[in-house]
PDB file of C-alpha atoms in Angstrom:
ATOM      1  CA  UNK A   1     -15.016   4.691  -9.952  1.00  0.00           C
ATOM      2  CA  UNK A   2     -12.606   7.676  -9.349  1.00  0.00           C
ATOM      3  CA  UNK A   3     -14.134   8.979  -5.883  1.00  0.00           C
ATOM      4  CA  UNK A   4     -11.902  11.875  -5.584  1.00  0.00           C
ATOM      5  CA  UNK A   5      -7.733  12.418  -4.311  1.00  0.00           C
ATOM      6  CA  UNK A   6      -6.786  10.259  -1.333  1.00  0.00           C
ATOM      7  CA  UNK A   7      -5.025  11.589   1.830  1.00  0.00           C
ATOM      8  CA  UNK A   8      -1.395   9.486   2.284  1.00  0.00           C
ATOM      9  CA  UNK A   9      -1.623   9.279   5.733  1.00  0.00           C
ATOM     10  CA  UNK A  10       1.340   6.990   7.091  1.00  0.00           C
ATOM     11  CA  UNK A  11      -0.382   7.503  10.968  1.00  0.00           C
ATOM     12  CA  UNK A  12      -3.304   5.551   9.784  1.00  0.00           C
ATOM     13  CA  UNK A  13      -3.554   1.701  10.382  1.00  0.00           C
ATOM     14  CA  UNK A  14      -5.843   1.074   7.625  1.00  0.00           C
ATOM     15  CA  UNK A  15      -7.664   2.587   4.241  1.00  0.00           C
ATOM     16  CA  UNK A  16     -10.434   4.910   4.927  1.00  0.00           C
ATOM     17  CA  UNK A  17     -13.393   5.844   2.547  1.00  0.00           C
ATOM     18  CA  UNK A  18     -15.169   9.142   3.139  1.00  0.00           C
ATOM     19  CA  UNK A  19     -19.005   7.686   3.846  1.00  0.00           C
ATOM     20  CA  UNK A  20     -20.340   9.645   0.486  1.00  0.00           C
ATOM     21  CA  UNK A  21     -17.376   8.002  -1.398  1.00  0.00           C
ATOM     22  CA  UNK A  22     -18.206   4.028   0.197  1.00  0.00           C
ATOM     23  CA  UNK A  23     -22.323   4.386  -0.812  1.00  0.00           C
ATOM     24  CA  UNK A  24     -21.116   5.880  -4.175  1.00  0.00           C
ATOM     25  CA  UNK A  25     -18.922   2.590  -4.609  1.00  0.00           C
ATOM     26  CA  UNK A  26     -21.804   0.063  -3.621  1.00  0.00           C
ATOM     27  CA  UNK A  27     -19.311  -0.995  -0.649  1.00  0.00           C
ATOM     28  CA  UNK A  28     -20.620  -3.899   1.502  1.00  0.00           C
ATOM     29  CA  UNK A  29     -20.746  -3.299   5.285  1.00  0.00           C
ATOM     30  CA  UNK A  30     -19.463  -6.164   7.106  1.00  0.00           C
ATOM     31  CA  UNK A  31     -18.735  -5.140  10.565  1.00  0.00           C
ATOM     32  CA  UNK A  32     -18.370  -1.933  12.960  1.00  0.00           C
ATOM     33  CA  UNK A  33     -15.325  -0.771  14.688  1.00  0.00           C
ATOM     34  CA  UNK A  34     -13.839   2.408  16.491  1.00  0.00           C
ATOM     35  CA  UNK A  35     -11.559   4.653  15.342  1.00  0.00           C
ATOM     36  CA  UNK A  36      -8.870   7.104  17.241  1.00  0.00           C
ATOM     37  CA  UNK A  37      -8.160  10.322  16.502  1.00  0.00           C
ATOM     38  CA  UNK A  38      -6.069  12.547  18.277  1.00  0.00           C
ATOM     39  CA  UNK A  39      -8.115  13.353  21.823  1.00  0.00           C
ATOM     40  CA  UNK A  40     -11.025  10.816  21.055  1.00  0.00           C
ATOM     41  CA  UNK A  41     -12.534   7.960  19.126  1.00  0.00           C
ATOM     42  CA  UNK A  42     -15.300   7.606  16.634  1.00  0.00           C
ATOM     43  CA  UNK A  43     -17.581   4.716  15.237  1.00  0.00           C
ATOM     44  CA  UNK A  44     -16.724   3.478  11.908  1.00  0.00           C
ATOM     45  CA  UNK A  45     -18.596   0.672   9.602  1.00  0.00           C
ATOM     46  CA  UNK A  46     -15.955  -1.894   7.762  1.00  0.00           C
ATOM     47  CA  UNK A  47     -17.194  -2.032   4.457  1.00  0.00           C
ATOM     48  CA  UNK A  48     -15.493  -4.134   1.396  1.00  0.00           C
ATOM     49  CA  UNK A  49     -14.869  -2.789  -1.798  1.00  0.00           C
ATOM     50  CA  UNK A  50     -13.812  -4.637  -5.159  1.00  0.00           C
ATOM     51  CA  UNK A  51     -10.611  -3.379  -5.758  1.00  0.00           C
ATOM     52  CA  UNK A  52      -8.596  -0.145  -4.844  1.00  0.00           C
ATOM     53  CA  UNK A  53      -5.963   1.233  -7.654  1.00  0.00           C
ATOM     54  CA  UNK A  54      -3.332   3.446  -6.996  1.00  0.00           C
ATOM     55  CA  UNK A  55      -0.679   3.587  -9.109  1.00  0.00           C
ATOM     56  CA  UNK A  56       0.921   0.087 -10.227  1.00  0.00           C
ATOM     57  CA  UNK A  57      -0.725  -0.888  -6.981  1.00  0.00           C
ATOM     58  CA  UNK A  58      -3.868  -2.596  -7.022  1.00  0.00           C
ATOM     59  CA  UNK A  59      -5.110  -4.525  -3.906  1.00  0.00           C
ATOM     60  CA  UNK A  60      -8.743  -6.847  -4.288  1.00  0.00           C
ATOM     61  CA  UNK A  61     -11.396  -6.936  -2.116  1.00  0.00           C
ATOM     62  CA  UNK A  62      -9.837  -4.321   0.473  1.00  0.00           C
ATOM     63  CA  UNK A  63     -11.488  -3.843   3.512  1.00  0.00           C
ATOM     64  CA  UNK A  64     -11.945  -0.286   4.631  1.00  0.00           C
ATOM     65  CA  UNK A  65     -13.203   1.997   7.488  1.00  0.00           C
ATOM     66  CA  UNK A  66     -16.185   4.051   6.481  1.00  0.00           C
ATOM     67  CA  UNK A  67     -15.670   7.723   8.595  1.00  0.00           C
ATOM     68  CA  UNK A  68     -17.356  11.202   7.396  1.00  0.00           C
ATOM     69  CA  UNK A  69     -14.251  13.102   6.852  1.00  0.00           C
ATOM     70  CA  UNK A  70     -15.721  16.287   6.718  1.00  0.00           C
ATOM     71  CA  UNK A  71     -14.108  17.766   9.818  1.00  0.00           C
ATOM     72  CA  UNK A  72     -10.971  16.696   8.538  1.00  0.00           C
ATOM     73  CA  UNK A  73     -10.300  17.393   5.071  1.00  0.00           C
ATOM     74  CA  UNK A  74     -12.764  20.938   4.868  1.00  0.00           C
ATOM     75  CA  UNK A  75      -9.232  23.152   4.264  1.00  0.00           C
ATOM     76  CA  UNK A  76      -8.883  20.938   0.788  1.00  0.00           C
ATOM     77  CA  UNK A  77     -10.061  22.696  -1.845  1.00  0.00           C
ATOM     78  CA  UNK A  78     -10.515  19.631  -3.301  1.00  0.00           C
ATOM     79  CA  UNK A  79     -12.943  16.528  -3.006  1.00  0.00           C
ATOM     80  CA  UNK A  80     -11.115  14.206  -0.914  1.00  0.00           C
ATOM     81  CA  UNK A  81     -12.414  10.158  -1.132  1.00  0.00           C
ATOM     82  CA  UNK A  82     -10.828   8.493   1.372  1.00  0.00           C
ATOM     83  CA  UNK A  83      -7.311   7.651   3.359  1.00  0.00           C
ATOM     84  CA  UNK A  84      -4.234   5.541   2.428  1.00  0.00           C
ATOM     85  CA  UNK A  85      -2.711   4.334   5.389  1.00  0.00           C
ATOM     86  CA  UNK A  86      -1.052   1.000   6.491  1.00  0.00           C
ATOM     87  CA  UNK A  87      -2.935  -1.491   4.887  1.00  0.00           C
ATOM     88  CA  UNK A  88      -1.509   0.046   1.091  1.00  0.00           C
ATOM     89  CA  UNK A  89       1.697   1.136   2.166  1.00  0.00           C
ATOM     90  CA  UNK A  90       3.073  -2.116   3.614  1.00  0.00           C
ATOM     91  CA  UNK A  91       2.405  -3.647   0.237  1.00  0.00           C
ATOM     92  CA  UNK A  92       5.347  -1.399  -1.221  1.00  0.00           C
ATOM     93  CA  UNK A  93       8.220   0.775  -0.765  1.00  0.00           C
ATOM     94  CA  UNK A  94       7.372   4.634  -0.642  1.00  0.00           C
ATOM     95  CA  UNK A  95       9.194   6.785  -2.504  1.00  0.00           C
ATOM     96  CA  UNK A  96       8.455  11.077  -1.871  1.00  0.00           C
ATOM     97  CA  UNK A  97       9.944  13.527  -3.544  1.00  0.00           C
ATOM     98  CA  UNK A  98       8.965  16.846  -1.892  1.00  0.00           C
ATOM     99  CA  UNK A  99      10.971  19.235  -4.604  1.00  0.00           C
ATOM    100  CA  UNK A 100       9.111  17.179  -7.381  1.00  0.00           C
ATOM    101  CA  UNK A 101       6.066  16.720  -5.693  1.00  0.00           C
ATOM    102  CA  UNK A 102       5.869  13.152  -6.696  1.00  0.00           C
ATOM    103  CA  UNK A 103       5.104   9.860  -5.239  1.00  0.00           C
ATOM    104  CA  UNK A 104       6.144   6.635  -6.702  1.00  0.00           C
ATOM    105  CA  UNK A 105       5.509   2.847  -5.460  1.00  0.00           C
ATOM    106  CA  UNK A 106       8.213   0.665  -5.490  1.00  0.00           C
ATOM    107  CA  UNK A 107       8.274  -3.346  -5.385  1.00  0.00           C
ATOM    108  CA  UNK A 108       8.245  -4.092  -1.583  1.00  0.00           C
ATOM    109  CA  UNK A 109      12.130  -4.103  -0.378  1.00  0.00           C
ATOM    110  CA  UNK A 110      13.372  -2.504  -3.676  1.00  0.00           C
ATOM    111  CA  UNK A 111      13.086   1.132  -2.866  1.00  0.00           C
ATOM    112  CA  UNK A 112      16.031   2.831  -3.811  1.00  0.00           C
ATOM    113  CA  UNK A 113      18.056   4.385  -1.469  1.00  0.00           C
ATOM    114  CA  UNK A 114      19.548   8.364  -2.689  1.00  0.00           C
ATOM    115  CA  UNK A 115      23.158   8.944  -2.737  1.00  0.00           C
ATOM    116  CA  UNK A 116      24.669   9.691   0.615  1.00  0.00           C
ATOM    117  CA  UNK A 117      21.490   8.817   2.693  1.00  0.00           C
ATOM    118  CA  UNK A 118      21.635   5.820   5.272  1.00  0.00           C
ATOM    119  CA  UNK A 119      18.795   3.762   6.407  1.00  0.00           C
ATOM    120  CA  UNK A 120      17.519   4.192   9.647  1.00  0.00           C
ATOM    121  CA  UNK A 121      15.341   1.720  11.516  1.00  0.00           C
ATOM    122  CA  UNK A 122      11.292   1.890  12.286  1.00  0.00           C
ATOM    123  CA  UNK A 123       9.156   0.075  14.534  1.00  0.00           C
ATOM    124  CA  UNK A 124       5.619  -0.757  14.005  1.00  0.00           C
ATOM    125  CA  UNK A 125       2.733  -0.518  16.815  1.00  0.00           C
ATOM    126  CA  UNK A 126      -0.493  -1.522  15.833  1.00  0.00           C
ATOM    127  CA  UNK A 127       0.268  -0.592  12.169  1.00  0.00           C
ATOM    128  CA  UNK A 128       1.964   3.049  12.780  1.00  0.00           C
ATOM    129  CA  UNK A 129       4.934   3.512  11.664  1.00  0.00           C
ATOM    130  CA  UNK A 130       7.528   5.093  14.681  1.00  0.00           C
ATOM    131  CA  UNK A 131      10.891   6.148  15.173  1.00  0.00           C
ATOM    132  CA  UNK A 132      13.531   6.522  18.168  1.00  0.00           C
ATOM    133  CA  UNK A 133      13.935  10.400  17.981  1.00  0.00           C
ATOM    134  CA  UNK A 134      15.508  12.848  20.530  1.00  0.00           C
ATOM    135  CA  UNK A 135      15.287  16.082  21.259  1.00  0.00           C
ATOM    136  CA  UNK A 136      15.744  19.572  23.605  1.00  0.00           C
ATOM    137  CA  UNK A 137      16.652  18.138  27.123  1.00  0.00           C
ATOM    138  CA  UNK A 138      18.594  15.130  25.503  1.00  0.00           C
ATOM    139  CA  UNK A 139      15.591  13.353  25.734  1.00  0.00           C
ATOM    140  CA  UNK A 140      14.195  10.547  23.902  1.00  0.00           C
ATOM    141  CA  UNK A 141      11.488   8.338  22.614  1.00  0.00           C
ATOM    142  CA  UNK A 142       9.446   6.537  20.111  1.00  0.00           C
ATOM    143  CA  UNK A 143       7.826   9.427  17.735  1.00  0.00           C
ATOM    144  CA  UNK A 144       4.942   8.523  15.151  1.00  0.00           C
ATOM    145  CA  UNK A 145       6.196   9.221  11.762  1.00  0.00           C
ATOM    146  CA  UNK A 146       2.534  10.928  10.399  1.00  0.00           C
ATOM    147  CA  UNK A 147       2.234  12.548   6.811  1.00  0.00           C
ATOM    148  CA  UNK A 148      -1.197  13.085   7.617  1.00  0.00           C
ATOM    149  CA  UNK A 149      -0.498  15.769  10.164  1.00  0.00           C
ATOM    150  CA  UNK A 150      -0.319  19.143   9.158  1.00  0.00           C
ATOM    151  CA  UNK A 151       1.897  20.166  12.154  1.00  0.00           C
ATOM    152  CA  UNK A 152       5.710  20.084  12.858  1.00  0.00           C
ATOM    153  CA  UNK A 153       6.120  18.442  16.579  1.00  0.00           C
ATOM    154  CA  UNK A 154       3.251  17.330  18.740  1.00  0.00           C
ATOM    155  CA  UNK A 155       3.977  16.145  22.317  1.00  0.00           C
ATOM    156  CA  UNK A 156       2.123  13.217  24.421  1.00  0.00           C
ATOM    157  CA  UNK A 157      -0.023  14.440  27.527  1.00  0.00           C
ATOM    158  CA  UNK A 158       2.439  10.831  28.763  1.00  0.00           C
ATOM    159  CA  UNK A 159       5.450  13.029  27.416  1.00  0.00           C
ATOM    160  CA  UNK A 160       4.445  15.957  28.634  1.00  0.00           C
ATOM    161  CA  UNK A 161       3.777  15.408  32.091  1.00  0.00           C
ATOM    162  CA  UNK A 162       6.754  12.653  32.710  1.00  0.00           C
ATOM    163  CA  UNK A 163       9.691  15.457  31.339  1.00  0.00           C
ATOM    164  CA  UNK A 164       7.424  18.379  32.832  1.00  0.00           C
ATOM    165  CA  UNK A 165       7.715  19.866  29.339  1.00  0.00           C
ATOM    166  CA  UNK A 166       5.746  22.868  30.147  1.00  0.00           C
ATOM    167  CA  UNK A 167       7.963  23.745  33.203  1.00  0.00           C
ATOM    168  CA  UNK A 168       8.624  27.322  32.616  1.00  0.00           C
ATOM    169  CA  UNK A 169       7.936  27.450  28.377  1.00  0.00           C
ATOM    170  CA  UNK A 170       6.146  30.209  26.825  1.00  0.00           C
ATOM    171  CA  UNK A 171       3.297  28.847  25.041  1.00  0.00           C
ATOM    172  CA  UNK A 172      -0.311  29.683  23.993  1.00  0.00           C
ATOM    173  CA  UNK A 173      -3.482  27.843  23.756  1.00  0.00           C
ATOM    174  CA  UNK A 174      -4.354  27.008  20.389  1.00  0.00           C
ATOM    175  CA  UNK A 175      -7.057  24.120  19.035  1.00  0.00           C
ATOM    176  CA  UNK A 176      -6.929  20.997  16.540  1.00  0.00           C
ATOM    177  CA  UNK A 177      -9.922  19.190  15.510  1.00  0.00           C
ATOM    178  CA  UNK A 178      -9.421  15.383  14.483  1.00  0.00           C
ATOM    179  CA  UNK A 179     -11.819  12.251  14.013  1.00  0.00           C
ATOM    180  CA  UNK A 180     -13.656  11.916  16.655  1.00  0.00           C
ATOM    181  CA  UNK A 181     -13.581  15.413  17.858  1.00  0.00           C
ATOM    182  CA  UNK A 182     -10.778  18.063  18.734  1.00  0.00           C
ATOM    183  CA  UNK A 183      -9.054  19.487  21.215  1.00  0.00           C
ATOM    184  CA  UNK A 184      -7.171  22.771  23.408  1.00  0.00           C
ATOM    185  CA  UNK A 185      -3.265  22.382  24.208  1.00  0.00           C
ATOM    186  CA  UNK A 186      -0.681  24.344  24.289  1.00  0.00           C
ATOM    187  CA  UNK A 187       1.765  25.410  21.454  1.00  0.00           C
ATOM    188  CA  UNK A 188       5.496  26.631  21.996  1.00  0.00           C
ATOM    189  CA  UNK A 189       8.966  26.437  20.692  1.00  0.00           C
ATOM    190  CA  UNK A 190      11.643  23.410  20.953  1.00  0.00           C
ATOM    191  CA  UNK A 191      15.299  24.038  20.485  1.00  0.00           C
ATOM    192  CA  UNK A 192      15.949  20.937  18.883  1.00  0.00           C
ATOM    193  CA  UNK A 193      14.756  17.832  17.590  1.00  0.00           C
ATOM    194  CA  UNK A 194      16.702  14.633  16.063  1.00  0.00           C
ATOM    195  CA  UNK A 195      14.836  13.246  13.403  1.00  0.00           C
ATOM    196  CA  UNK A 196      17.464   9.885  11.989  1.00  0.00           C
ATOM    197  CA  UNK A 197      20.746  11.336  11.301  1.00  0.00           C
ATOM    198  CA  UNK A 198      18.194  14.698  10.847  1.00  0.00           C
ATOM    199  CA  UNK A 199      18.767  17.845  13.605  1.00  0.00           C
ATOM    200  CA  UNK A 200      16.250  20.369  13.358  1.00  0.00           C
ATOM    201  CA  UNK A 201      16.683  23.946  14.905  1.00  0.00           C
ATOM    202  CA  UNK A 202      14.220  26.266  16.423  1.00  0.00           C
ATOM    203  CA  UNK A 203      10.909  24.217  15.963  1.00  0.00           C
ATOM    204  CA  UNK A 204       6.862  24.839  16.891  1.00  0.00           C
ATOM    205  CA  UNK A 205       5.567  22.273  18.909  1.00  0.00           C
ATOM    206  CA  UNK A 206       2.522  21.411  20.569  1.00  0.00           C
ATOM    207  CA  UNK A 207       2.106  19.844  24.474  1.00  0.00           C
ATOM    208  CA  UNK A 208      -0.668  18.457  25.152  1.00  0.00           C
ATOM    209  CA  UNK A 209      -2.241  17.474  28.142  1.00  0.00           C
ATOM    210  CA  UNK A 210      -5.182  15.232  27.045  1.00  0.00           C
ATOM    211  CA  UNK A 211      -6.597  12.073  28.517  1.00  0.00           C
ATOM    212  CA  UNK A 212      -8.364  10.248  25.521  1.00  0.00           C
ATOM    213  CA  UNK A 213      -6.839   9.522  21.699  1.00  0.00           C
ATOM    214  CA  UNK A 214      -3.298   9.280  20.266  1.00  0.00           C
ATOM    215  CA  UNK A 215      -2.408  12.032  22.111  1.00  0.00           C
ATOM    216  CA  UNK A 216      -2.938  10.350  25.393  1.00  0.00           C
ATOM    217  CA  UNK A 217      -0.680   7.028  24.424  1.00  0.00           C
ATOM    218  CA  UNK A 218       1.632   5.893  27.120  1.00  0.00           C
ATOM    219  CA  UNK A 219       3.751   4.340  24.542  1.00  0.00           C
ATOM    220  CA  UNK A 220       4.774   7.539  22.151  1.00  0.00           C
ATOM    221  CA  UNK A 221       6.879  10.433  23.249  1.00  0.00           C
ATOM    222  CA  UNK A 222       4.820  12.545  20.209  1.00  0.00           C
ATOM    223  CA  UNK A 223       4.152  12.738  16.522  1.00  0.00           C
ATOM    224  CA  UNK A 224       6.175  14.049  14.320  1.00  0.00           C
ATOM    225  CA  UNK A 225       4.453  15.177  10.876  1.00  0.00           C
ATOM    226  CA  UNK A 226       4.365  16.688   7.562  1.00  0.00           C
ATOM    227  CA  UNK A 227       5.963  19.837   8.365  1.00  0.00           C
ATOM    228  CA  UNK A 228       9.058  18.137   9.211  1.00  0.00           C
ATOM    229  CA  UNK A 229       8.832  15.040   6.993  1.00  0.00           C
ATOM    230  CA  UNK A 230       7.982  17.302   4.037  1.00  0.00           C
ATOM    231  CA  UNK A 231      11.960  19.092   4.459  1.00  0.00           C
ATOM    232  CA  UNK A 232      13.163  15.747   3.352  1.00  0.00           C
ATOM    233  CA  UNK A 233      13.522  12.679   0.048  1.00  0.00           C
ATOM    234  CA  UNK A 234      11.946   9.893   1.886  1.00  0.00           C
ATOM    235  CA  UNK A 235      12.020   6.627   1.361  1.00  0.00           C
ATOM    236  CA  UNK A 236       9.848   3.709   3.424  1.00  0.00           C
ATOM    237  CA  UNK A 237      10.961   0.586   3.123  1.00  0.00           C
ATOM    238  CA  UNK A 238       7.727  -1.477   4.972  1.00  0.00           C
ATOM    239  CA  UNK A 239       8.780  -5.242   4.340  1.00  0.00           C
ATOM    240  CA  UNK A 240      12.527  -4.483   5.817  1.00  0.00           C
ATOM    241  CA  UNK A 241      11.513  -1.797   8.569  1.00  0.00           C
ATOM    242  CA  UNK A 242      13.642   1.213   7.522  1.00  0.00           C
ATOM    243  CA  UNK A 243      13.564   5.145   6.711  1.00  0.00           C
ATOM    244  CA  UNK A 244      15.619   6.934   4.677  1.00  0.00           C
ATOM    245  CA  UNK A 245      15.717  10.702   5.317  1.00  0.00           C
ATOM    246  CA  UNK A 246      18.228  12.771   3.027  1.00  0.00           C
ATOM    247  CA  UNK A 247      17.538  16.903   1.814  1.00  0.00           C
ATOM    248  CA  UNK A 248      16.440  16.633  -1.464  1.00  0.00           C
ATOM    249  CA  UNK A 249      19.192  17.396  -4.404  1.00  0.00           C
TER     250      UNK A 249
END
């Protein structure tokens, strides 16, 4: 059953079926769980599927999180099905090709690596990919690597408050909504940020100062997400825990 395009959403820990998408697929609810989004958490049924193609990928009898996506994916212009997060993309290397606009899925540990580009190494927490990143202040800390984030540079309320980030910035209030609800912070510019062997000039980031969801973690400096990974060719290699990112040819 084709239930519509699937986010790739490397800041998920699991696969994700829009609720319309799991009844359409006869899934079978086996459990409950909660979810995190960025300033809150939402209940989510674990149903099991058959099987879940994508690609030369095909995992059987994957367990996913059944969430009405609605709030999320309402700029698509597109239906949207579901998420691919963690529980697909450790099964393979990652391959993106931003000038091409293509994907590809690679045998795990035999993604290739483009000419000049270096591997860097990634950490996992509870299934999210992260990275040791620095940035304006010659500060640093472990950043979640998030293709399912719209935004450049997003800032821990932990982050936030322990390098007094907002100490004399210019910023404005803006809003994000997310699973589980959204949220106010405040959105200003960053001289630099060190993505890898990456720098980045003259950035918009956002600081937030919540107390609930990612956002809150006292274990991530920030997110960084499409807006920056989207510059580069980038390779994941899951099974060896490394990131190639080189500017596209």
């Amino acid at each position: 059953i084709d239930v519509g395009w699937f986010m790739l959403d490397s800041g998920a820990a699991g696969l994700v079926l829009d609720t319309a998408a799991a009844t359409e697929c006869h899934t079978v609810v086996i459990g409950h769980t909660k979810v995190t989004g960025i300033s809150a958490s939402a209940e989510a049924k674990i149903v099991r599927a058959d099987s879940f193609h994508l690609g030369p990928l095909t995992l059987h009898h994957p367990l996913f999180g059944s969430l009405d996506l609605r709030s999320v994916v309402r700029m698509f212009p597109f239906k949207i099905g579901g998420i691919c997060g963690y529980d697909l993309l450790a099964r393979c290397d990652l391959e993106i090709d931003p000038y091409a606009t293509t994907m590809t899925l690679h045998p795990p540990g035999k993604g290739p690596l483009p000419a000049g580009a270096a591997w860097s190494p990634i950490e996992f927490f509870s299934g999210i990919m992260c990275l040791r990143c620095r940035y304006q202040g010659d500060h640093d800390g472990w950043f979640l690597l998030d293709t399912g984030s719209g935004d450049a540079l997003d800032f821990t309320s932990t982050e936030v408050q322990g390098q007094k980030l907002l100490k004399g910035r210019e910023t404005e209030t803006t809003h994000a909504d997310g699973i589980g609800g959204g949220e106010d912070f405040e959105a200003g510019a960053l001289t630099w940020f060190q993505i890898a062997r990456q720098r980045l000039t003259h950035l918009s980031a956002g600081f937030h100062t919540t107390k609930k969801g990612v956002f809150a973690s006292p274990y991530l400096a920030g997110i960084a997400g499409n807006q920056i990974l989207s510059l580069f060719h980038v390779v994941i290699d899951y099974r060896n825990k490394r990131i190639s990112l080189s500017w596209p040819a």
